[in-house]
Amino acid sequence: MSFRSTTKRRRLLYLWGTTALAFGLTLAVLIIAGLLNPASDTHELQPDATAITSVLNRRQQAITRLSFKLVENSGIDSIHFPATRSSLLPEDMGSGIAWGDYDNDGDPDLFLVNFQHGIVPQENNPQPGIHALYRNDGNGRFTNVTRQSGLDQPDFGLGAGWGDYDNDGYLDLYISSYGANRLYRNNGDSSFEEVSVQAGVADSHFSASVAWGDYDRDGHIDLYVSNYVQFAYRLTDKERASSQYEAEIPYTINPSSYPPAPNRLYHNNGDGSFTDVALPAGVANPKGRSLGVVWVDFDTDGWPDLYIANDVSANGVYKNLGDGTFVDIGASSLAADYRGAMGIAVADIDQDRDLDLFVTHWLAQENGLFENMISEGLTNTAERPRLFFMDNAEMSGLGQVSLRSVGWATGFSDFDHDGHADLWVANGSTLQVPGDNTRLKPQRMHLYQQEPGAGFLEVSEKAIPELTAPFVGRGGAHGDYDGDGLVDIALQVHSGTVLLLKNTTQTDNNWLGLRLRQRGGNTFALGAMVTVRSTTMTQTAQVGGGGSYLSQHTTDLYFGLGPTDAVDEVIIRWPDNVEESYRDVTLNMVNEVQHVVKYSHDTTE
């Protein structure tokens, strides 16, 4: 969104006031008309209650510029969870995908996490589902290389993340599971070796999203693992259920039935081993049922902060103090909502050089767009601006439209190269199909086109006409798999096959691609902040750090430039806090930029 005539604070106050007034008047009319059921003590949306939210609908008259094609012959054919669903929470939550160039041939490969079968042994179990590594052949197709890579161990898999933890220039892989998590070291010859036990990361919780990042800026990337709940299967629980949204909710798929599990922060010791320091670092988040996680420098002080999306518990917001510890600023940040949070997307949507947050939520809770307000200049002290956010989802067009969906994986990307980040969300219910508890309710995905000055417009029906049938979405991530400069999307379908959406948007806009690499530590430059200045706009983005849901986007950065045919300056603040400026960059291609690390253990400013 680009509002040039006023500050964010004044704009939000105005929009909040007008929206609240409109909502209050509409609510009063509906109560008088008897359209609400005041006797109901549930949180259900009554059949006529859609009238309450329809007043907030925005008329979306803009021309749909975005276009995607469903790719049907890519070679990706693995089936997720080839078993019969049995209404148990771990079976319903996953799984994810991860883009990463594991063989260093210049194009992103795709790893698919799988859930091998039902967690309760059954007679006549089908062939277990195994993870799948698909090598990008560079011609728009993929080849399954799972068995020769050594990644064919069956797991109750949920999430995954690529990261070069040993700084040898090759991406290693961490897989989270309901059960044993696994770390696979890349041997550099297209094969992997499991090193979980010797590395000290062989956790066995109900784990979800993972995120690699160098939180202490020592050149060795660390690993954050979000854990969900302490699930325990008891046969007697199968008979317990509640009712919500006119559907039966079995006790065994309700996250509130189980206590939360503490998370892990594995500090990289630099010798191939890790130490869990979540508790002394202050980021164990023991009260959160954690599903999503992202490292991001929200306050632009050079230290990666941490945001955790928690289900039916307050989200975790932790400021990095630069001394190996963090402080919980959830309450003061205004971004620690107590909702059912799953996926996370990060971008500087308003081009003010600080990074904003989008968080997907459960049914009837609205997705959240937390706009970073640090650029407003409000301070806690005379030296340091106060870090806080404002939920601008409704005013931007991302709130009401999501009320009837359950959002999971998500991501910001400028799909048409106009210089403004667009947004996608994978949706899929956790409620069962009435009369058939072996199936979950499918839902349509959301694709939002950002219109400067008007917010986000939902355009999926016109932009992806082939994707007419709803599906049960979970994981997903974006990346330019075919090297045409247009960012594509891959979506994991629960109990189905991956949907690969090729970006076919027709545009004459220019773009800039950046691939950052380092020598001497943190080889893929996770956490680097990039600012691109042109005559018409200033854009800021971060390399890696997690996000989406159980999944990982590519780490290459793409900046749309509109009709602008030159870039004035590219400023890179590398993870070691060294800032460099570049002016001689080539447009409409991916530029690889190398940096020699200058890490110091005493980097406190």
PDB file of N, CA, C and O in Angstrom, residues 68 79 98 520 599:
ATOM      1  N   PHE A  68      -1.550 -17.363 -13.540  1.00  0.00           N
ATOM      2  CA  PHE A  68      -0.811 -18.581 -13.228  1.00  0.00           C
ATOM      3  C   PHE A  68      -1.411 -19.765 -13.971  1.00  0.00           C
ATOM      4  O   PHE A  68      -2.618 -19.813 -14.206  1.00  0.00           O
ATOM      5  N   ILE A  79       2.567 -38.687  -3.589  1.00  0.00           N
ATOM      6  CA  ILE A  79       1.294 -38.543  -2.880  1.00  0.00           C
ATOM      7  C   ILE A  79       1.563 -38.346  -1.394  1.00  0.00           C
ATOM      8  O   ILE A  79       2.287 -39.118  -0.771  1.00  0.00           O
ATOM      9  N   ALA A  98      10.128 -27.523   0.648  1.00  0.00           N
ATOM     10  CA  ALA A  98      11.267 -26.606   0.784  1.00  0.00           C
ATOM     11  C   ALA A  98      11.996 -26.498  -0.546  1.00  0.00           C
ATOM     12  O   ALA A  98      12.446 -27.506  -1.102  1.00  0.00           O
ATOM     13  N   GLY A 520      33.542 -17.426   4.188  1.00  0.00           N
ATOM     14  CA  GLY A 520      34.037 -17.275   5.546  1.00  0.00           C
ATOM     15  C   GLY A 520      32.997 -17.516   6.618  1.00  0.00           C
ATOM     16  O   GLY A 520      33.321 -17.492   7.808  1.00  0.00           O
ATOM     17  N   TYR A 599      33.371 -11.238  10.385  1.00  0.00           N
ATOM     18  CA  TYR A 599      32.721 -11.436  11.673  1.00  0.00           C
ATOM     19  C   TYR A 599      33.669 -11.157  12.830  1.00  0.00           C
ATOM     20  O   TYR A 599      34.877 -11.371  12.752  1.00  0.00           O
TER      21      TYR A 599
END
